[in-house]
Coordinates of C-alpha atoms and ligand atoms in Angstrom, one line a residue:
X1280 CA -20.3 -5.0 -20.3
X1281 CA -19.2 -8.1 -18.6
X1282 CA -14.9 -8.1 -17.3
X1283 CA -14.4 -11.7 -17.2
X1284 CA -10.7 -11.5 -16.0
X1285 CA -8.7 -9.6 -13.9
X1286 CA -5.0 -10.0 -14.2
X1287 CA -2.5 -8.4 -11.6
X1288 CA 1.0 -7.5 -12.7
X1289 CA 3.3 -7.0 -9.6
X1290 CA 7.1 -7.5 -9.5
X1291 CA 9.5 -8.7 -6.2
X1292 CA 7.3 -8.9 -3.3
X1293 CA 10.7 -8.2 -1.2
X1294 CA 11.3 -5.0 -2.9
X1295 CA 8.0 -3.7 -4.7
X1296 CA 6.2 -1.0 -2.7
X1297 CA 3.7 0.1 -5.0
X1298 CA 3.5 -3.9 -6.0
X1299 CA 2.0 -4.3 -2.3
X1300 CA -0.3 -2.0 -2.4
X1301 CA -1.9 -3.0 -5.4
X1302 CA -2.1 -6.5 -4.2
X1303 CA -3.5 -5.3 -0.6
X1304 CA -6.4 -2.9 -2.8
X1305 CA -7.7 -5.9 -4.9
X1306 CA -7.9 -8.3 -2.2
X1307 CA -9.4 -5.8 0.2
X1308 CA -12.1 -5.0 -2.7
X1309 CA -12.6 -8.9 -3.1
X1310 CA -11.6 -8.9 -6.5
X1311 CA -10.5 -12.3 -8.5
X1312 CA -7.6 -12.4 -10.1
X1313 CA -4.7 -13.7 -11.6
X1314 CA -1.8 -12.9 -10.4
X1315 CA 2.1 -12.2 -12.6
X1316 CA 4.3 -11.5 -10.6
X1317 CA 8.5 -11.6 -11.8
X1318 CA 11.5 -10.3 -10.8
X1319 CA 12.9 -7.3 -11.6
X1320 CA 16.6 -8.7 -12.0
X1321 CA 15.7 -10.8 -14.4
X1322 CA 17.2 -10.6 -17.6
X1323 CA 13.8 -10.5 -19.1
X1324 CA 12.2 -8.1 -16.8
X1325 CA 12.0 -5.1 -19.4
X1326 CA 10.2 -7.4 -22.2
X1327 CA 7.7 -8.3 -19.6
X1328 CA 7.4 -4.8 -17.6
X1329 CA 6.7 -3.6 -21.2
X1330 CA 4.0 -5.9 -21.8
X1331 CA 2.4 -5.3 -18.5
X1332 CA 2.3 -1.5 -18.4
X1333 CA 2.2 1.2 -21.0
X1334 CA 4.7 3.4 -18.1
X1335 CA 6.5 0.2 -17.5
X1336 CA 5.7 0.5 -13.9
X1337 CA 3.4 -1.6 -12.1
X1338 CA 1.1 -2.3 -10.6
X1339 CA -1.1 -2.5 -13.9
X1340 CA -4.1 -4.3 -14.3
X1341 CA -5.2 -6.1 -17.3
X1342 CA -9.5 -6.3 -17.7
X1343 CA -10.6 -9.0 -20.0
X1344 CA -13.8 -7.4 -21.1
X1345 CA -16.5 -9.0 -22.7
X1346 CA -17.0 -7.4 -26.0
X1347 CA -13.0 -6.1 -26.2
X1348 CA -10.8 -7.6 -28.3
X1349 CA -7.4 -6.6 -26.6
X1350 CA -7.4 -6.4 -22.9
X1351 CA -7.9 -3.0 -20.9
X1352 CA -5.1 -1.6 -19.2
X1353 CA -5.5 0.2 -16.0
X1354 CA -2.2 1.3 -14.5
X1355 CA -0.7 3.3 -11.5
X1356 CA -1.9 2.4 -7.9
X1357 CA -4.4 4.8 -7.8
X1358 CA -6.3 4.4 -10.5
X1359 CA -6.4 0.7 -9.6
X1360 CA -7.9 1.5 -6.5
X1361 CA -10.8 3.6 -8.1
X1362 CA -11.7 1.0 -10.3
X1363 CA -11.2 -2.0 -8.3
X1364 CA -13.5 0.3 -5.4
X1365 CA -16.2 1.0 -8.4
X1366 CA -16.3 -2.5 -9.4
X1367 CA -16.2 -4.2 -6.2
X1368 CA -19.0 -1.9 -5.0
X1369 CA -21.4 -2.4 -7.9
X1370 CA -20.8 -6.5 -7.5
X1371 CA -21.1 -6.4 -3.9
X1372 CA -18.0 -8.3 -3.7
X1373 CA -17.4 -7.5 0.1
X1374 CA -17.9 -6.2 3.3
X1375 CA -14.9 -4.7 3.9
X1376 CA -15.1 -0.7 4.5
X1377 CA -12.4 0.2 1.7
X1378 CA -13.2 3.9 2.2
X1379 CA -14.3 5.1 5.6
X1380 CA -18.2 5.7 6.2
X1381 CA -18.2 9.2 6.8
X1382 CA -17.5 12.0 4.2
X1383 CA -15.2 14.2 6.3
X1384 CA -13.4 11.0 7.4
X1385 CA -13.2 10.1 3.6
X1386 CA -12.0 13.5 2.5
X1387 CA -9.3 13.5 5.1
X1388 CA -8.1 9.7 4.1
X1389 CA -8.1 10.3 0.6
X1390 CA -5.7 13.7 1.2
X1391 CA -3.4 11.2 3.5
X1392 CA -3.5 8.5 -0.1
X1393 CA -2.9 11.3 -2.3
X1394 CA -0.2 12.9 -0.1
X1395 CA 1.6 9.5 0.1
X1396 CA 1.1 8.6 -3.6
X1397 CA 3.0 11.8 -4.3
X1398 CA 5.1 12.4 -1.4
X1399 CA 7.5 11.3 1.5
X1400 CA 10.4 11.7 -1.5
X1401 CA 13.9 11.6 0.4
X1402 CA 12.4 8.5 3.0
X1403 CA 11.4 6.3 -0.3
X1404 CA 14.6 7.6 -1.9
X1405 CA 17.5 7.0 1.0
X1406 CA 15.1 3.9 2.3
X1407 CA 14.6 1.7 -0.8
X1408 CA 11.0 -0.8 0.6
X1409 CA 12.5 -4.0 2.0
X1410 CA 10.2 -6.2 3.7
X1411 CA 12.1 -8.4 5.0
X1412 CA 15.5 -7.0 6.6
X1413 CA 15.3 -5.5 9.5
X1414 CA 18.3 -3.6 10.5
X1415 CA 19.1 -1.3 13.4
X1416 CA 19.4 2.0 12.5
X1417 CA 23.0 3.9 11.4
X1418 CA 23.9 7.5 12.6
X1419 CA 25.5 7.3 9.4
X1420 CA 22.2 7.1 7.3
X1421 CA 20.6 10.2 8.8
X1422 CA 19.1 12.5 6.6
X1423 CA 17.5 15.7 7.9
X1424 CA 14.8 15.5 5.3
X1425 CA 14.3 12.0 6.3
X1426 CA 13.7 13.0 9.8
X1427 CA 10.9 15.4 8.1
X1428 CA 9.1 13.1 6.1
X1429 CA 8.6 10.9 9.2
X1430 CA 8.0 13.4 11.4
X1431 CA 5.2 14.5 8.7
X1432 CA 3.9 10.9 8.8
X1433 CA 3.2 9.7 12.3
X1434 CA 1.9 13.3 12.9
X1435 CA -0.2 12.6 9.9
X1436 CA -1.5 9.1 11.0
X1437 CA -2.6 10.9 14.4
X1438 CA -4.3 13.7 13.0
X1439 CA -6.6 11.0 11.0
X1440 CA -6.6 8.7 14.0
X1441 CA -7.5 11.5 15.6
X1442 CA -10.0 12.8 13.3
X1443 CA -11.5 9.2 13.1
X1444 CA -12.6 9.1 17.0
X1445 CA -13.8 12.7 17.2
X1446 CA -16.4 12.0 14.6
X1447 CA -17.4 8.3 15.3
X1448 CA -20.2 8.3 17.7
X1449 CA -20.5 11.9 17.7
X1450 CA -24.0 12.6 17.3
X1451 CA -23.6 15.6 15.9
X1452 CA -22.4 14.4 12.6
X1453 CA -26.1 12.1 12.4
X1454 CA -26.3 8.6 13.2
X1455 CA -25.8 7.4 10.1
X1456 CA -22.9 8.1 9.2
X1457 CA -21.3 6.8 12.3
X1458 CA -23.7 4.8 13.5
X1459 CA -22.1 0.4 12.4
X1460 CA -18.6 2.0 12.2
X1461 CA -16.3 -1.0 13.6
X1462 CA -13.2 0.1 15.3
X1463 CA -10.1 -2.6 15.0
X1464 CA -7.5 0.7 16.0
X1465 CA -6.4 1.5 12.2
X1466 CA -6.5 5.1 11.0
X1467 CA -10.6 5.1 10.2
X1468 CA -11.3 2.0 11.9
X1469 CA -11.0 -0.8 10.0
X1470 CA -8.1 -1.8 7.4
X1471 CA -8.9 0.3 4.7
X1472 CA -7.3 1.7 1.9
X1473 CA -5.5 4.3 3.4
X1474 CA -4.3 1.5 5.6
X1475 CA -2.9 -0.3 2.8
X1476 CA -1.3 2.6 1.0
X1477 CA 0.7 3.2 4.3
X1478 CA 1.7 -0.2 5.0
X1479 CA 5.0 0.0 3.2
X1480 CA 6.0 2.6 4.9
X1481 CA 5.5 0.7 8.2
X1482 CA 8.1 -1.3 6.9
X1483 CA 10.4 1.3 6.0
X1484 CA 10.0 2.7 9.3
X1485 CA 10.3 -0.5 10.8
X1486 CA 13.1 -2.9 9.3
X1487 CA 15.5 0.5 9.5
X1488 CA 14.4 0.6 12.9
X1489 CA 13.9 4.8 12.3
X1490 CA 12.7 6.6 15.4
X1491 CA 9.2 6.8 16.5
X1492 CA 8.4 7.4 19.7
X1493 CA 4.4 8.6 19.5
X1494 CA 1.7 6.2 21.1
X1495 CA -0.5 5.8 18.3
X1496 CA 2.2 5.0 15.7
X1497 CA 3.8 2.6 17.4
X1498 CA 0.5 0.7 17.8
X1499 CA -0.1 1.0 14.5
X1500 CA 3.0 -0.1 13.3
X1501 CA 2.4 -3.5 15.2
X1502 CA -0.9 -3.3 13.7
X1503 CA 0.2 -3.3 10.6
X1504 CA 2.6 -5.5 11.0
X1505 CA 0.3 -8.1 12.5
X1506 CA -2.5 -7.6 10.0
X1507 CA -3.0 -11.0 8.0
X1508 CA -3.6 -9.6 4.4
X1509 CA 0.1 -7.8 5.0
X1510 CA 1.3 -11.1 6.5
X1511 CA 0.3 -12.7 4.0
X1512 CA 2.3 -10.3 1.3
X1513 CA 5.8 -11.1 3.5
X1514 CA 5.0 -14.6 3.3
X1515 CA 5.1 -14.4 0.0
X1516 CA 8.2 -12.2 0.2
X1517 CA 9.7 -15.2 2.0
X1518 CA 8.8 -17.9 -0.4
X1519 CA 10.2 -15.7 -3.3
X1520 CA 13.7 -15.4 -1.7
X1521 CA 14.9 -12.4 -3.9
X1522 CA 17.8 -10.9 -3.2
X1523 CA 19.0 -7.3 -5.1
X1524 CA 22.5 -6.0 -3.8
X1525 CA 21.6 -2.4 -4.9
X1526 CA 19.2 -2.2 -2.4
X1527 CA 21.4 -4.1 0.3
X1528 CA 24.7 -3.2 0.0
X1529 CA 24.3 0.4 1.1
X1530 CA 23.1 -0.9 4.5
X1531 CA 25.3 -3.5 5.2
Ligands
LIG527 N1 3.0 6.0 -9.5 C1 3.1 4.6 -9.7 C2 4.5 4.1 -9.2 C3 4.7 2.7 -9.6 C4 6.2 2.3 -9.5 O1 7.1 3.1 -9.3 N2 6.4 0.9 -9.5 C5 7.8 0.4 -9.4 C6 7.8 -0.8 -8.5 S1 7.6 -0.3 -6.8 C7 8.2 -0.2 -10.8 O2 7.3 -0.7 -11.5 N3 9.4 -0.2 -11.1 C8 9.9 -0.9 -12.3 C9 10.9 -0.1 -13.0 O3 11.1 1.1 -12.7 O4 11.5 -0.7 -13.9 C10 2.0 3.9 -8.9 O5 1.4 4.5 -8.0 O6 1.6 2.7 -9.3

C-alpha cells in the first residue's frame, strides 16, 4: 500500500513542545510533508485541533494511503516516531542514525524517550516550553520538585552520554555494532531521536536560565541550541510572533 501524503498538524512553534518534537522526528526520518500548523489562541483553534487529532492534542499525522478512502490518523509523539522510523527505514529515506546502532545503547535511549514522554511533571508544569524568552532565573519560582526533575535529567543525559562512549569502540561488544558510529558529542552520537525528544527541555532549562552546573550538560545544551534542524524550529518560532499572556505573565 502506497501513503502518498503525509500531513503534519503542529500548533505555536513558540509554545508547542510536543509540536517540536514531532517536527524534529519527521525531518530527522526524511519524511515529506505538509505542514498545518495554527495557533492555539485562535478563536477557531478547537474546530481545527478537533479535526487534526482524535485526543485533540497534536502532534497528529494524517497518511493519505493509496487504497483508503479517509485519511489515517497517527497521533501522540510516540507513535509518530515509530511509524515515521518504520517508514523511513523501509524507503531508505535517510542516513541519519534516528536510533543509535547498538542494542544496549538503543535500549537505554528508548527508556530516556519513554521516561521523558511520561515524566519530568512539576518542570513542564511550573515551566510552560517557551522558545524564545529567555529570562534569568527568580528565587521566587523555585520548586523543590523542580530542582528533582532537573537533577534527574542532566544526571540522566550523562549516564547515556556515558553509556554511549563506554560501548563505542569497545571491542568487546563486536565490531559491528560500533564499528561506523559517528560521534558529533549528542547523547548516542549523532542527533538522534532521543536528541530531539530532549530538545525542549534544553530550552526550558535554558530560557529560565535553571541551574546546571555538570560538564556534559552544559555542552549539550549549546549543542542543542546550535543544532540547525532546532534552529531552524526557533526560526520559525520567530517568524510566527505569537504571543500568549498565560504563559508570560507569571514570569514577568
Ligand atoms: N502525549 C502527547 C502530548 C501532546 C500534547 O500535549 N500536545 C499539546 C501541545 S504541546 C496540545 O496539543 N495541546 C492542545 C490542547 O491541549 O488544546 C504526545 O506525546 O504527543
Amino acid at each position: 500500500m502506497k501513503v502518498n501524503q503525509a500531513d503534519l498538524y503542529i500548533i505555536d512553534y513558540k509554545y508547542s513542545s510536543w509540536s517540536m518534537r514531532g517536527w524534529l522526528v519527521l525531518k530527522l526520518a526524511g519524511v515529506d510533508f505538509k505542514l498545518h500548523h495554527f495557533l492555539s489562541n485562535k478563536p477557531d483553534f478547537p474546530e481545527k485541533v478537533l479535526k487534526a487529532s482524535p485526543s485533540k492534542k497534536v502532534p497528529t499525522v494524517h497518511l493519505t494511503v493509496e487504497g483508503i478512502e479517509e485519511p489515517v490518523i497517527v497521533w501522540d509523539s510516540l507513535s509518530i516516531t515509530e511509524w515515521a522510523c518504520e517508514f523511513s527505514k523501509q524507503f531508505g529515506l535517510t542516513t541519519n542514525k534516528l536510533w543509535p546502532e547498538f542494542w544496549l545503547d538503543r535500549a537505554i535511549a528508548r527508556s530516556a524517550v519513554s521516561e521523558m514522554h511520561s515524566g519530568f511533571m512539576a518542570l513542564r508544569d511550573k515551566f510552560p516550553f517557551n522558545v524564545l524568552t529567555q529570562r534569568e532565573f527568580k528565587e521566587k519560582w523555585r520548586v523543590a520538585q523542580v530542582d528533582t526533575d532537573v537533577s534527574r535529567i542532566t544526571a540522566l543525559w550523562s549516564e547515556c552520554r556515558a553509556q554511549f562512549e563506554a560501548t563505542r569502540g569497545n571491542a568487546r561488544y563486536g565490531p559491528q555494532a560500533q564499528g561506523n558510529v559517528r560521534d558529533d558529542g549528542y547523547l548516542f552520537g549523532e542527533f538522534g531521536i532521543v536528541d530531539a525528544f530532549f530538545a525542549p527541555i534544553v530550552f526550558r532549562i535554558k530560557n529560565y536560565s535553571l541551574s546546571v552546573t555538570d560538564e556534559y550538560s552544559l555542552k549539550y545544551i549549546k549543542l542543542i541550541t546550535d543544532n540547525e534542524l532546532v534552529k531552524e524550529w526557533v526560526a520559525c518560532a520567530i517568524e510566527e510572533d505569537d504571543y500568549i499572556e498565560e504563559f508570560e505573565a507569571p514570569f514577568k
